[in-house]
Amino acid sequence: MQRRSGMRRILCSVGMVMMAAVMAPALPPAVELVPVAVETGMLFGGPAAIRHFGYINLTGRMVIPPRFTGASWFGSGLARASVADPSVPNGTLSGLIDHTGRWVLSPRFAAIRFAMDEPERFWARNSETWFLIDRSGTVLFETECTEISAFSEGLAVVKCKDRTVVIDDRGIERFSPSDLGVTVTVPNYFRNGRLNFFPPEWRAGYNHMGFFDPDGNVAIAPTYTVARADVRFSEGYFAALLRPEDAGGRDPGRFMTPDWEPAFGDRRWVDVRPFSEGLAAVAVRGSDRRLLWGFIDRYGDMVIEPQFPDVERFSDGLAAVAVEIDPSPHAFRRGRWGAIDATGELVMDPNFARPFVIHSGAAMIMEPYDTGRVLSDGQRVESQRPIYINRYGDIIWDTLIHGRLSRN
């Protein structure tokens, strides 16, 4: 892949989209689609807009017109979509559509979620409790659970009547973390045969976290680590951060195996992040003491040298990287973001203010824009809006331009 240089392009060819958007020819399942929101009208008596969701392809062309009140990204050829129905308590019903917008499972559930990686079973509910269905809508088993997780490695973590329970794909209880006196958050997932849990004292300071095996045995006793957005094993390793007093004067970041043995000869870094697509981000301190991020492979070898002030995980063969970061205290990762491939080559110019993750050939980014308003002290008011880009950094949809009704 060659680096795309110059100005970023806006590829969307829809313009101001209305409900009468022209349907493109039916797409084969291999073509990825992106859900986008479009203003389709105005609420009576107020300034708020009515929004519906449709789907664009990776060139920005609308291929499924905006007729849904809610829509998800596609997974294995199916997406969750909702339509308005004033006769039901929450006002919407959900079902499943294919890449042509055809209903594979008609909208008749209050909510529906993907239950497994393969699109054959789904969680659904019409009241407060969830049940498992197949793609025809046939109920496979019912539960008394109000909170659910997708199945992972044949097991799902659910919450039923104030008990957290691990069930198999037949709905049979395997064990209950609640009965063992520990906390397992929901949703949660088994990874590499391990499920994290927190003992009663876990809220004090560093997370005191351990792991169950699939039979409910404590495979890894609670160990001090720092809480992260994803505190699970990933691709055979756990990205751990020791307390300073436990690091023995060394850098605190390291990787652990499912047997809780240090990986890579207990090599250490200042910070570490989970593996994704065979690579994991690790940080060292630069000459100015600021963190610089690079990537290691599954052998612990540095394959992309530390050079970026911030990075995201690899997905679809690309990782978002920052070449500059705004140092102001409230910027929260704002900077100049582009993307690299697995060789470390910059293949997307750093034209974006926020980090992103490529999914199915596209990414959504919350980009800032000038609202045109000026405060009494002369400061201009800035807001954010979602834009969608393809893997080359071309803007295929800008909500501020393509998703709004004309106000003329």
mmCIF file of C-alpha atoms in Angstrom:
data_model
loop_
_atom_site.group_PDB
_atom_site.id
_atom_site.type_symbol
_atom_site.label_atom_id
_atom_site.label_comp_id
_atom_site.label_asym_id
_atom_site.label_seq_id
_atom_site.Cartn_x
_atom_site.Cartn_y
_atom_site.Cartn_z
ATOM 1 C CA MET A 1 0.000 0.000 0.000
ATOM 2 C CA GLN A 2 1.325 3.410 -0.922
ATOM 3 C CA ARG A 3 0.988 6.471 1.227
ATOM 4 C CA ARG A 4 -1.798 8.786 0.112
ATOM 5 C CA SER A 5 -0.531 12.342 0.283
ATOM 6 C CA GLY A 6 -2.070 15.759 -0.123
ATOM 7 C CA MET A 7 -5.470 17.017 0.941
ATOM 8 C CA ARG A 8 -8.034 14.562 2.242
ATOM 9 C CA ARG A 9 -10.927 14.029 -0.145
ATOM 10 C CA ILE A 10 -14.648 13.951 0.546
ATOM 11 C CA LEU A 11 -16.043 11.111 -1.544
ATOM 12 C CA CYS A 12 -19.716 11.183 -0.574
ATOM 13 C CA SER A 13 -21.791 11.723 -3.720
ATOM 14 C CA VAL A 14 -25.186 12.014 -2.035
ATOM 15 C CA GLY A 15 -25.311 15.701 -1.166
ATOM 16 C CA MET A 16 -28.316 16.714 0.952
ATOM 17 C CA VAL A 17 -29.974 13.331 1.368
ATOM 18 C CA MET A 18 -33.757 13.141 1.760
ATOM 19 C CA MET A 19 -36.010 10.149 2.247
ATOM 20 C CA ALA A 20 -36.289 9.810 -1.516
ATOM 21 C CA ALA A 21 -32.616 8.787 -1.797
ATOM 22 C CA VAL A 22 -32.012 6.680 -4.890
ATOM 23 C CA MET A 23 -31.315 3.039 -4.229
ATOM 24 C CA ALA A 24 -28.109 1.655 -5.696
ATOM 25 C CA PRO A 25 -28.109 -1.846 -7.191
ATOM 26 C CA ALA A 26 -28.130 -4.681 -4.675
ATOM 27 C CA LEU A 27 -24.677 -5.301 -3.250
ATOM 28 C CA PRO A 28 -23.023 -8.677 -2.775
ATOM 29 C CA PRO A 29 -22.428 -9.652 0.860
ATOM 30 C CA ALA A 30 -18.671 -9.005 0.515
ATOM 31 C CA VAL A 31 -19.270 -5.254 0.199
ATOM 32 C CA GLU A 32 -19.044 -3.485 3.546
ATOM 33 C CA LEU A 33 -21.600 -0.860 4.500
ATOM 34 C CA VAL A 34 -21.527 1.913 7.087
ATOM 35 C CA PRO A 35 -24.555 3.132 9.116
ATOM 36 C CA VAL A 36 -25.056 6.912 9.006
ATOM 37 C CA ALA A 37 -27.694 9.248 10.437
ATOM 38 C CA VAL A 38 -29.639 11.575 8.145
ATOM 39 C CA GLU A 39 -32.055 14.361 9.061
ATOM 40 C CA THR A 40 -35.382 13.443 7.485
ATOM 41 C CA GLY A 41 -37.656 16.076 9.003
ATOM 42 C CA MET A 42 -38.192 18.491 11.857
ATOM 43 C CA LEU A 43 -40.093 17.897 15.085
ATOM 44 C CA PHE A 44 -43.328 19.859 15.235
ATOM 45 C CA GLY A 45 -43.059 23.020 17.302
ATOM 46 C CA GLY A 46 -39.323 22.846 17.960
ATOM 47 C CA PRO A 47 -35.858 23.116 16.420
ATOM 48 C CA ALA A 48 -34.900 19.458 16.912
ATOM 49 C CA ALA A 49 -34.504 17.322 13.801
ATOM 50 C CA ILE A 50 -35.942 13.880 13.100
ATOM 51 C CA ARG A 51 -33.125 11.496 12.197
ATOM 52 C CA HIS A 52 -33.176 8.152 10.452
ATOM 53 C CA PHE A 53 -30.348 5.750 9.680
ATOM 54 C CA GLY A 54 -29.318 4.427 6.308
ATOM 55 C CA TYR A 55 -26.195 2.761 4.934
ATOM 56 C CA ILE A 56 -23.460 4.045 2.649
ATOM 57 C CA ASN A 57 -20.782 2.044 0.892
ATOM 58 C CA LEU A 58 -17.065 2.801 1.103
ATOM 59 C CA THR A 59 -17.282 5.414 -1.654
ATOM 60 C CA GLY A 60 -19.941 7.329 0.287
ATOM 61 C CA ARG A 61 -22.900 6.329 -1.888
ATOM 62 C CA MET A 62 -26.215 5.740 -0.103
ATOM 63 C CA VAL A 63 -27.208 2.142 -0.888
ATOM 64 C CA ILE A 64 -29.851 1.538 1.800
ATOM 65 C CA PRO A 65 -32.055 4.638 2.218
ATOM 66 C CA PRO A 66 -32.459 6.193 5.686
ATOM 67 C CA ARG A 67 -35.586 4.506 7.014
ATOM 68 C CA PHE A 68 -34.455 3.058 10.357
ATOM 69 C CA THR A 69 -34.684 4.675 13.795
ATOM 70 C CA GLY A 70 -31.528 2.802 14.793
ATOM 71 C CA ALA A 71 -28.896 0.753 12.980
ATOM 72 C CA SER A 72 -25.697 -1.113 13.820
ATOM 73 C CA TRP A 73 -22.575 -1.933 11.842
ATOM 74 C CA PHE A 74 -22.702 -5.178 9.887
ATOM 75 C CA GLY A 75 -21.235 -8.342 11.336
ATOM 76 C CA SER A 76 -20.909 -11.468 9.192
ATOM 77 C CA GLY A 77 -23.466 -10.161 6.711
ATOM 78 C CA LEU A 78 -26.176 -9.021 9.145
ATOM 79 C CA ALA A 79 -26.944 -5.775 10.968
ATOM 80 C CA ARG A 80 -29.378 -4.856 13.714
ATOM 81 C CA ALA A 81 -31.983 -2.277 12.675
ATOM 82 C CA SER A 82 -34.984 -0.650 14.364
ATOM 83 C CA VAL A 83 -38.210 0.950 13.153
ATOM 84 C CA ALA A 84 -40.768 3.118 14.949
ATOM 85 C CA ASP A 85 -43.839 1.446 16.426
ATOM 86 C CA PRO A 86 -45.937 3.608 18.775
ATOM 87 C CA SER A 87 -47.891 0.568 19.980
ATOM 88 C CA VAL A 88 -44.972 -0.799 22.035
ATOM 89 C CA PRO A 89 -43.640 0.698 25.307
ATOM 90 C CA ASN A 90 -40.276 1.950 24.027
ATOM 91 C CA GLY A 91 -41.683 3.067 20.665
ATOM 92 C CA THR A 92 -39.407 0.916 18.484
ATOM 93 C CA LEU A 93 -39.061 -2.674 17.316
ATOM 94 C CA SER A 94 -35.803 -4.299 16.212
ATOM 95 C CA GLY A 95 -34.849 -7.013 13.739
ATOM 96 C CA LEU A 96 -32.014 -8.018 11.409
ATOM 97 C CA ILE A 97 -31.278 -6.905 7.842
ATOM 98 C CA ASP A 98 -28.879 -8.083 5.150
ATOM 99 C CA HIS A 99 -26.652 -5.978 2.859
ATOM 100 C CA THR A 100 -29.586 -5.157 0.566
ATOM 101 C CA GLY A 101 -31.692 -3.785 3.432
ATOM 102 C CA ARG A 102 -34.029 -6.785 3.302
ATOM 103 C CA TRP A 103 -35.365 -8.016 6.630
ATOM 104 C CA VAL A 104 -33.823 -11.387 7.474
ATOM 105 C CA LEU A 105 -35.580 -11.304 10.837
ATOM 106 C CA SER A 106 -38.593 -8.997 10.851
ATOM 107 C CA PRO A 107 -38.692 -6.231 13.491
ATOM 108 C CA ARG A 108 -40.680 -7.730 16.347
ATOM 109 C CA PHE A 109 -38.420 -7.435 19.395
ATOM 110 C CA ALA A 110 -37.959 -4.580 21.849
ATOM 111 C CA ALA A 111 -34.206 -5.171 21.576
ATOM 112 C CA ILE A 112 -31.865 -7.600 19.855
ATOM 113 C CA ARG A 113 -28.128 -8.168 20.176
ATOM 114 C CA PHE A 114 -25.588 -10.414 18.545
ATOM 115 C CA ALA A 115 -24.998 -13.367 20.874
ATOM 116 C CA MET A 116 -22.052 -15.029 19.127
ATOM 117 C CA ASP A 117 -19.339 -14.326 16.595
ATOM 118 C CA GLU A 118 -21.227 -16.323 13.963
ATOM 119 C CA PRO A 119 -24.650 -14.830 13.056
ATOM 120 C CA GLU A 120 -26.750 -17.852 13.998
ATOM 121 C CA ARG A 121 -27.904 -16.986 17.515
ATOM 122 C CA PHE A 122 -29.036 -13.706 19.039
ATOM 123 C CA TRP A 123 -30.153 -12.300 22.343
ATOM 124 C CA ALA A 124 -33.614 -10.694 22.214
ATOM 125 C CA ARG A 125 -36.143 -9.323 24.656
ATOM 126 C CA ASN A 126 -39.676 -7.948 24.712
ATOM 127 C CA SER A 127 -39.713 -7.120 28.425
ATOM 128 C CA GLU A 128 -36.959 -6.763 31.020
ATOM 129 C CA THR A 129 -35.583 -10.293 30.569
ATOM 130 C CA TRP A 130 -33.604 -11.728 27.652
ATOM 131 C CA PHE A 131 -33.992 -14.951 25.672
ATOM 132 C CA LEU A 132 -31.865 -16.636 22.990
ATOM 133 C CA ILE A 133 -33.195 -17.005 19.434
ATOM 134 C CA ASP A 134 -31.926 -18.314 16.114
ATOM 135 C CA ARG A 135 -32.006 -16.285 12.897
ATOM 136 C CA SER A 136 -35.586 -17.400 12.179
ATOM 137 C CA GLY A 137 -36.729 -15.924 15.501
ATOM 138 C CA THR A 138 -37.336 -19.306 17.144
ATOM 139 C CA VAL A 139 -36.756 -19.147 20.908
ATOM 140 C CA LEU A 140 -33.969 -21.558 21.917
ATOM 141 C CA PHE A 141 -34.179 -20.889 25.637
ATOM 142 C CA GLU A 142 -35.542 -18.232 27.966
ATOM 143 C CA THR A 143 -33.845 -16.638 30.964
ATOM 144 C CA GLU A 144 -34.685 -14.418 33.916
ATOM 145 C CA CYS A 145 -31.637 -12.283 33.126
ATOM 146 C CA THR A 146 -31.776 -8.508 32.808
ATOM 147 C CA GLU A 147 -28.127 -8.048 31.752
ATOM 148 C CA ILE A 148 -26.341 -10.220 29.193
ATOM 149 C CA SER A 149 -23.042 -10.670 27.358
ATOM 150 C CA ALA A 150 -22.293 -12.223 23.999
ATOM 151 C CA PHE A 151 -21.074 -15.808 24.112
ATOM 152 C CA SER A 152 -17.310 -16.208 23.995
ATOM 153 C CA GLU A 153 -15.527 -19.562 23.978
ATOM 154 C CA GLY A 154 -18.938 -21.205 24.427
ATOM 155 C CA LEU A 155 -19.867 -19.301 27.595
ATOM 156 C CA ALA A 156 -21.759 -16.117 28.442
ATOM 157 C CA VAL A 157 -21.738 -13.931 31.554
ATOM 158 C CA VAL A 158 -25.256 -12.818 32.532
ATOM 159 C CA LYS A 159 -26.994 -11.211 35.502
ATOM 160 C CA CYS A 160 -30.218 -12.809 36.735
ATOM 161 C CA LYS A 161 -32.098 -11.678 39.848
ATOM 162 C CA ASP A 162 -29.022 -9.938 41.308
ATOM 163 C CA ARG A 163 -26.826 -13.004 40.689
ATOM 164 C CA THR A 164 -24.017 -12.941 38.152
ATOM 165 C CA VAL A 165 -23.943 -16.314 36.414
ATOM 166 C CA VAL A 166 -21.856 -18.010 33.722
ATOM 167 C CA ILE A 167 -24.004 -20.107 31.353
ATOM 168 C CA ASP A 168 -23.246 -22.334 28.378
ATOM 169 C CA ASP A 169 -24.910 -22.093 24.961
ATOM 170 C CA ARG A 170 -27.779 -24.320 26.158
ATOM 171 C CA GLY A 171 -28.608 -21.900 28.969
ATOM 172 C CA ILE A 172 -27.243 -24.197 31.679
ATOM 173 C CA GLU A 173 -25.515 -22.532 34.619
ATOM 174 C CA ARG A 174 -21.827 -23.430 34.944
ATOM 175 C CA PHE A 175 -21.043 -21.363 38.049
ATOM 176 C CA SER A 176 -21.958 -18.120 39.781
ATOM 177 C CA PRO A 177 -19.260 -15.560 40.681
ATOM 178 C CA SER A 178 -21.806 -13.921 43.006
ATOM 179 C CA ASP A 179 -22.118 -17.128 45.026
ATOM 180 C CA LEU A 180 -18.325 -17.106 45.389
ATOM 181 C CA GLY A 181 -18.382 -13.603 46.856
ATOM 182 C CA VAL A 182 -16.602 -11.803 44.013
ATOM 183 C CA THR A 183 -17.593 -9.267 41.364
ATOM 184 C CA VAL A 184 -17.698 -9.958 37.633
ATOM 185 C CA THR A 185 -18.941 -7.023 35.591
ATOM 186 C CA VAL A 186 -21.554 -7.516 32.860
ATOM 187 C CA PRO A 187 -20.963 -7.542 29.950
ATOM 188 C CA ASN A 188 -17.792 -9.594 30.237
ATOM 189 C CA TYR A 189 -16.149 -12.354 28.230
ATOM 190 C CA PHE A 190 -13.870 -15.363 28.455
ATOM 191 C CA ARG A 191 -10.582 -14.861 26.621
ATOM 192 C CA ASN A 192 -7.964 -17.602 26.372
ATOM 193 C CA GLY A 193 -9.959 -19.605 28.928
ATOM 194 C CA ARG A 194 -9.861 -16.821 31.503
ATOM 195 C CA LEU A 195 -12.561 -14.538 32.973
ATOM 196 C CA ASN A 196 -11.531 -11.637 35.199
ATOM 197 C CA PHE A 197 -13.066 -11.038 38.614
ATOM 198 C CA PHE A 198 -12.635 -8.540 41.439
ATOM 199 C CA PRO A 199 -12.691 -9.445 45.149
ATOM 200 C CA PRO A 200 -14.645 -7.243 47.584
ATOM 201 C CA GLU A 201 -11.738 -4.832 48.144
ATOM 202 C CA TRP A 202 -11.182 -4.163 44.438
ATOM 203 C CA ARG A 203 -12.380 -0.530 44.539
ATOM 204 C CA ALA A 204 -9.495 0.606 46.752
ATOM 205 C CA GLY A 205 -6.641 2.036 44.664
ATOM 206 C CA TYR A 206 -5.205 -0.388 42.150
ATOM 207 C CA ASN A 207 -7.569 -3.106 40.970
ATOM 208 C CA HIS A 208 -7.062 -6.335 42.884
ATOM 209 C CA MET A 209 -8.021 -8.691 40.055
ATOM 210 C CA GLY A 210 -7.982 -12.451 39.489
ATOM 211 C CA PHE A 211 -9.239 -14.880 36.821
ATOM 212 C CA PHE A 212 -11.580 -17.875 36.693
ATOM 213 C CA ASP A 213 -11.222 -20.852 34.376
ATOM 214 C CA PRO A 214 -14.347 -22.147 32.521
ATOM 215 C CA ASP A 215 -15.254 -24.424 35.460
ATOM 216 C CA GLY A 216 -15.287 -21.608 38.012
ATOM 217 C CA ASN A 217 -11.943 -22.490 39.565
ATOM 218 C CA VAL A 218 -9.610 -19.628 40.468
ATOM 219 C CA ALA A 219 -6.944 -20.028 37.803
ATOM 220 C CA ILE A 220 -5.114 -16.822 38.758
ATOM 221 C CA ALA A 221 -5.330 -15.465 42.290
ATOM 222 C CA PRO A 222 -6.084 -11.742 42.638
ATOM 223 C CA THR A 223 -3.030 -9.662 41.685
ATOM 224 C CA TYR A 224 -2.619 -5.911 41.686
ATOM 225 C CA THR A 225 -2.943 -4.419 38.216
ATOM 226 C CA VAL A 226 -4.183 -1.128 36.870
ATOM 227 C CA ALA A 227 -7.759 -1.035 35.598
ATOM 228 C CA ARG A 228 -8.023 -0.578 31.846
ATOM 229 C CA ALA A 229 -10.798 -0.218 29.311
ATOM 230 C CA ASP A 230 -10.147 -3.874 28.399
ATOM 231 C CA VAL A 231 -8.939 -5.910 31.375
ATOM 232 C CA ARG A 232 -8.994 -9.244 29.568
ATOM 233 C CA PHE A 233 -6.546 -11.564 27.900
ATOM 234 C CA SER A 234 -6.054 -10.897 24.204
ATOM 235 C CA GLU A 235 -4.390 -13.236 21.717
ATOM 236 C CA GLY A 236 -2.789 -15.257 24.497
ATOM 237 C CA TYR A 237 -1.422 -12.428 26.642
ATOM 238 C CA PHE A 238 -2.575 -10.032 29.337
ATOM 239 C CA ALA A 239 -1.236 -6.466 29.278
ATOM 240 C CA ALA A 240 -0.462 -5.795 32.959
ATOM 241 C CA LEU A 241 0.820 -2.761 34.805
ATOM 242 C CA LEU A 242 2.437 -3.313 38.189
ATOM 243 C CA ARG A 243 2.153 -0.983 41.126
ATOM 244 C CA PRO A 244 5.344 1.110 41.449
ATOM 245 C CA GLU A 245 6.207 -0.641 44.723
ATOM 246 C CA ASP A 246 5.875 -4.050 43.020
ATOM 247 C CA ALA A 247 7.978 -3.189 39.969
ATOM 248 C CA GLY A 248 11.311 -3.645 41.749
ATOM 249 C CA GLY A 249 12.711 -0.406 40.397
ATOM 250 C CA ARG A 250 11.984 -1.455 36.806
ATOM 251 C CA ASP A 251 9.390 -0.239 34.309
ATOM 252 C CA PRO A 252 5.924 -1.460 35.404
ATOM 253 C CA GLY A 253 4.437 -2.644 32.091
ATOM 254 C CA ARG A 254 4.697 -6.302 31.105
ATOM 255 C CA PHE A 255 2.744 -9.152 29.497
ATOM 256 C CA MET A 256 1.509 -12.258 31.308
ATOM 257 C CA THR A 257 0.507 -15.697 29.991
ATOM 258 C CA PRO A 258 -2.780 -17.482 30.879
ATOM 259 C CA ASP A 259 -0.753 -19.349 33.550
ATOM 260 C CA TRP A 260 0.236 -15.939 34.960
ATOM 261 C CA GLU A 261 3.876 -16.334 34.018
ATOM 262 C CA PRO A 262 5.811 -13.304 32.726
ATOM 263 C CA ALA A 263 6.086 -13.400 28.936
ATOM 264 C CA PHE A 264 9.083 -12.504 26.776
ATOM 265 C CA GLY A 265 11.598 -13.128 29.566
ATOM 266 C CA ASP A 266 9.793 -10.560 31.735
ATOM 267 C CA ARG A 267 10.721 -7.708 29.448
ATOM 268 C CA ARG A 268 9.329 -4.423 30.734
ATOM 269 C CA TRP A 269 8.019 -1.188 29.273
ATOM 270 C CA VAL A 270 6.683 2.023 30.772
ATOM 271 C CA ASP A 271 3.187 1.119 29.571
ATOM 272 C CA VAL A 272 1.611 -1.669 27.538
ATOM 273 C CA ARG A 273 -1.659 -2.270 25.693
ATOM 274 C CA PRO A 274 -3.421 -5.490 24.587
ATOM 275 C CA PHE A 275 -2.452 -7.447 21.482
ATOM 276 C CA SER A 276 -4.525 -7.003 18.336
ATOM 277 C CA GLU A 277 -3.804 -8.629 14.969
ATOM 278 C CA GLY A 278 -0.526 -9.999 16.327
ATOM 279 C CA LEU A 279 0.871 -6.658 17.500
ATOM 280 C CA ALA A 280 0.768 -4.826 20.838
ATOM 281 C CA ALA A 281 1.535 -1.194 21.607
ATOM 282 C CA VAL A 282 4.299 -0.548 24.152
ATOM 283 C CA ALA A 283 5.671 2.733 25.450
ATOM 284 C CA VAL A 284 9.130 3.986 26.412
ATOM 285 C CA ARG A 285 10.236 7.400 27.647
ATOM 286 C CA GLY A 286 11.758 9.774 25.139
ATOM 287 C CA SER A 287 14.587 12.204 25.812
ATOM 288 C CA ASP A 288 12.047 14.750 27.085
ATOM 289 C CA ARG A 289 10.522 12.102 29.425
ATOM 290 C CA ARG A 290 7.316 11.970 27.402
ATOM 291 C CA LEU A 291 5.934 8.606 26.321
ATOM 292 C CA LEU A 292 6.717 7.301 22.845
ATOM 293 C CA TRP A 293 4.721 4.342 21.544
ATOM 294 C CA GLY A 294 5.786 1.546 19.216
ATOM 295 C CA PHE A 295 4.655 -2.041 18.585
ATOM 296 C CA ILE A 296 5.995 -5.497 19.444
ATOM 297 C CA ASP A 297 5.126 -8.811 17.797
ATOM 298 C CA ARG A 298 4.047 -12.041 19.494
ATOM 299 C CA TYR A 299 7.683 -12.872 20.258
ATOM 300 C CA GLY A 300 8.181 -9.639 22.179
ATOM 301 C CA ASP A 301 10.391 -8.147 19.461
ATOM 302 C CA MET A 302 10.034 -4.458 18.631
ATOM 303 C CA VAL A 303 8.832 -4.343 15.024
ATOM 304 C CA ILE A 304 7.727 -0.684 14.908
ATOM 305 C CA GLU A 305 10.107 1.544 16.833
ATOM 306 C CA PRO A 306 8.696 3.838 19.564
ATOM 307 C CA GLN A 307 8.117 7.192 17.892
ATOM 308 C CA PHE A 308 4.462 8.192 18.369
ATOM 309 C CA PRO A 309 3.039 10.194 21.307
ATOM 310 C CA ASP A 310 -0.163 8.104 21.152
ATOM 311 C CA VAL A 311 -1.510 5.133 19.186
ATOM 312 C CA GLU A 312 -4.595 2.946 18.780
ATOM 313 C CA ARG A 313 -4.735 -0.833 18.304
ATOM 314 C CA PHE A 314 -4.418 -2.518 14.911
ATOM 315 C CA SER A 315 -7.667 -3.330 13.111
ATOM 316 C CA ASP A 316 -8.198 -4.151 9.438
ATOM 317 C CA GLY A 317 -4.405 -4.057 9.077
ATOM 318 C CA LEU A 318 -4.084 -0.420 10.185
ATOM 319 C CA ALA A 319 -3.457 1.431 13.445
ATOM 320 C CA ALA A 320 -4.234 5.086 14.069
ATOM 321 C CA VAL A 321 -1.167 6.990 15.290
ATOM 322 C CA ALA A 322 -0.647 10.553 16.464
ATOM 323 C CA VAL A 323 2.306 12.546 15.185
ATOM 324 C CA GLU A 324 1.443 15.404 17.545
ATOM 325 C CA ILE A 325 -0.676 15.601 20.717
ATOM 326 C CA ASP A 326 -2.238 18.714 22.195
ATOM 327 C CA PRO A 327 -0.577 19.086 25.644
ATOM 328 C CA SER A 328 -3.403 21.138 27.184
ATOM 329 C CA PRO A 329 -5.027 19.400 30.185
ATOM 330 C CA HIS A 330 -8.530 19.079 28.676
ATOM 331 C CA ALA A 331 -7.526 18.069 25.138
ATOM 332 C CA PHE A 332 -7.922 14.293 25.827
ATOM 333 C CA ARG A 333 -5.876 12.786 22.982
ATOM 334 C CA ARG A 334 -6.572 15.588 20.554
ATOM 335 C CA GLY A 335 -3.773 15.983 18.052
ATOM 336 C CA ARG A 336 -2.838 15.114 14.480
ATOM 337 C CA TRP A 337 -3.844 11.526 13.738
ATOM 338 C CA GLY A 338 -3.133 9.366 10.709
ATOM 339 C CA ALA A 339 -2.576 5.619 10.291
ATOM 340 C CA ILE A 340 0.248 3.126 9.763
ATOM 341 C CA ASP A 341 0.278 -0.384 8.351
ATOM 342 C CA ALA A 342 1.864 -3.400 10.044
ATOM 343 C CA THR A 343 5.301 -2.449 8.705
ATOM 344 C CA GLY A 344 5.116 0.961 10.373
ATOM 345 C CA GLU A 345 4.693 2.859 7.105
ATOM 346 C CA LEU A 346 2.472 5.938 7.360
ATOM 347 C CA VAL A 347 -0.291 5.136 4.880
ATOM 348 C CA MET A 348 -2.807 7.782 5.951
ATOM 349 C CA ASP A 349 -1.779 11.399 6.386
ATOM 350 C CA PRO A 350 -2.284 12.886 9.892
ATOM 351 C CA ASN A 351 -5.262 15.061 8.998
ATOM 352 C CA PHE A 352 -7.600 14.170 11.864
ATOM 353 C CA ALA A 353 -7.940 15.592 15.370
ATOM 354 C CA ARG A 354 -9.102 12.452 17.163
ATOM 355 C CA PRO A 355 -8.086 8.771 17.336
ATOM 356 C CA PHE A 356 -10.072 6.151 15.440
ATOM 357 C CA VAL A 357 -10.260 2.418 14.732
ATOM 358 C CA ILE A 358 -10.855 1.078 11.217
ATOM 359 C CA HIS A 359 -13.748 -1.399 11.155
ATOM 360 C CA SER A 360 -14.916 -3.110 7.954
ATOM 361 C CA GLY A 361 -12.930 -0.664 5.846
ATOM 362 C CA ALA A 362 -14.184 2.530 7.526
ATOM 363 C CA ALA A 363 -13.923 4.517 10.742
ATOM 364 C CA MET A 364 -16.039 7.084 12.558
ATOM 365 C CA ILE A 365 -14.199 10.091 14.023
ATOM 366 C CA MET A 366 -15.581 12.849 16.215
ATOM 367 C CA GLU A 367 -14.025 15.869 14.501
ATOM 368 C CA PRO A 368 -14.208 19.422 15.892
ATOM 369 C CA TYR A 369 -15.754 22.277 13.932
ATOM 370 C CA ASP A 370 -16.339 25.990 14.438
ATOM 371 C CA THR A 371 -20.012 26.649 15.253
ATOM 372 C CA GLY A 372 -19.734 30.309 14.249
ATOM 373 C CA ARG A 373 -20.764 31.438 17.736
ATOM 374 C CA VAL A 374 -18.564 33.849 19.678
ATOM 375 C CA LEU A 375 -18.636 34.271 23.462
ATOM 376 C CA SER A 376 -18.601 37.654 25.180
ATOM 377 C CA ASP A 377 -14.872 37.310 25.796
ATOM 378 C CA GLY A 378 -14.273 36.833 22.071
ATOM 379 C CA GLN A 379 -13.631 33.092 22.270
ATOM 380 C CA ARG A 380 -15.101 31.094 19.394
ATOM 381 C CA VAL A 381 -17.365 28.167 20.296
ATOM 382 C CA GLU A 382 -16.294 24.782 18.984
ATOM 383 C CA SER A 383 -18.327 21.582 18.800
ATOM 384 C CA GLN A 384 -17.864 18.083 17.362
ATOM 385 C CA ARG A 385 -19.600 16.069 14.670
ATOM 386 C CA PRO A 386 -19.059 12.520 13.386
ATOM 387 C CA ILE A 387 -17.308 12.026 10.085
ATOM 388 C CA TYR A 388 -16.609 8.715 8.369
ATOM 389 C CA ILE A 389 -13.414 7.903 6.503
ATOM 390 C CA ASN A 390 -12.174 4.957 4.465
ATOM 391 C CA ARG A 391 -8.843 3.215 4.976
ATOM 392 C CA TYR A 392 -7.075 5.790 2.787
ATOM 393 C CA GLY A 393 -8.217 8.763 4.849
ATOM 394 C CA ASP A 394 -10.826 9.943 2.341
ATOM 395 C CA ILE A 395 -13.930 11.419 3.983
ATOM 396 C CA ILE A 396 -16.859 9.357 2.713
ATOM 397 C CA TRP A 397 -19.481 11.025 4.916
ATOM 398 C CA ASP A 398 -19.512 14.270 6.877
ATOM 399 C CA THR A 399 -22.619 14.542 9.051
ATOM 400 C CA LEU A 400 -22.409 18.327 9.037
ATOM 401 C CA ILE A 401 -22.655 18.380 5.234
ATOM 402 C CA HIS A 402 -24.350 15.199 4.051
ATOM 403 C CA GLY A 403 -26.606 14.337 6.975
ATOM 404 C CA ARG A 404 -28.508 17.603 7.400
ATOM 405 C CA LEU A 405 -31.632 19.038 5.844
ATOM 406 C CA SER A 406 -31.267 22.289 3.983
ATOM 407 C CA ARG A 407 -32.205 25.166 6.312
ATOM 408 C CA ASN A 408 -33.016 27.496 3.421
#
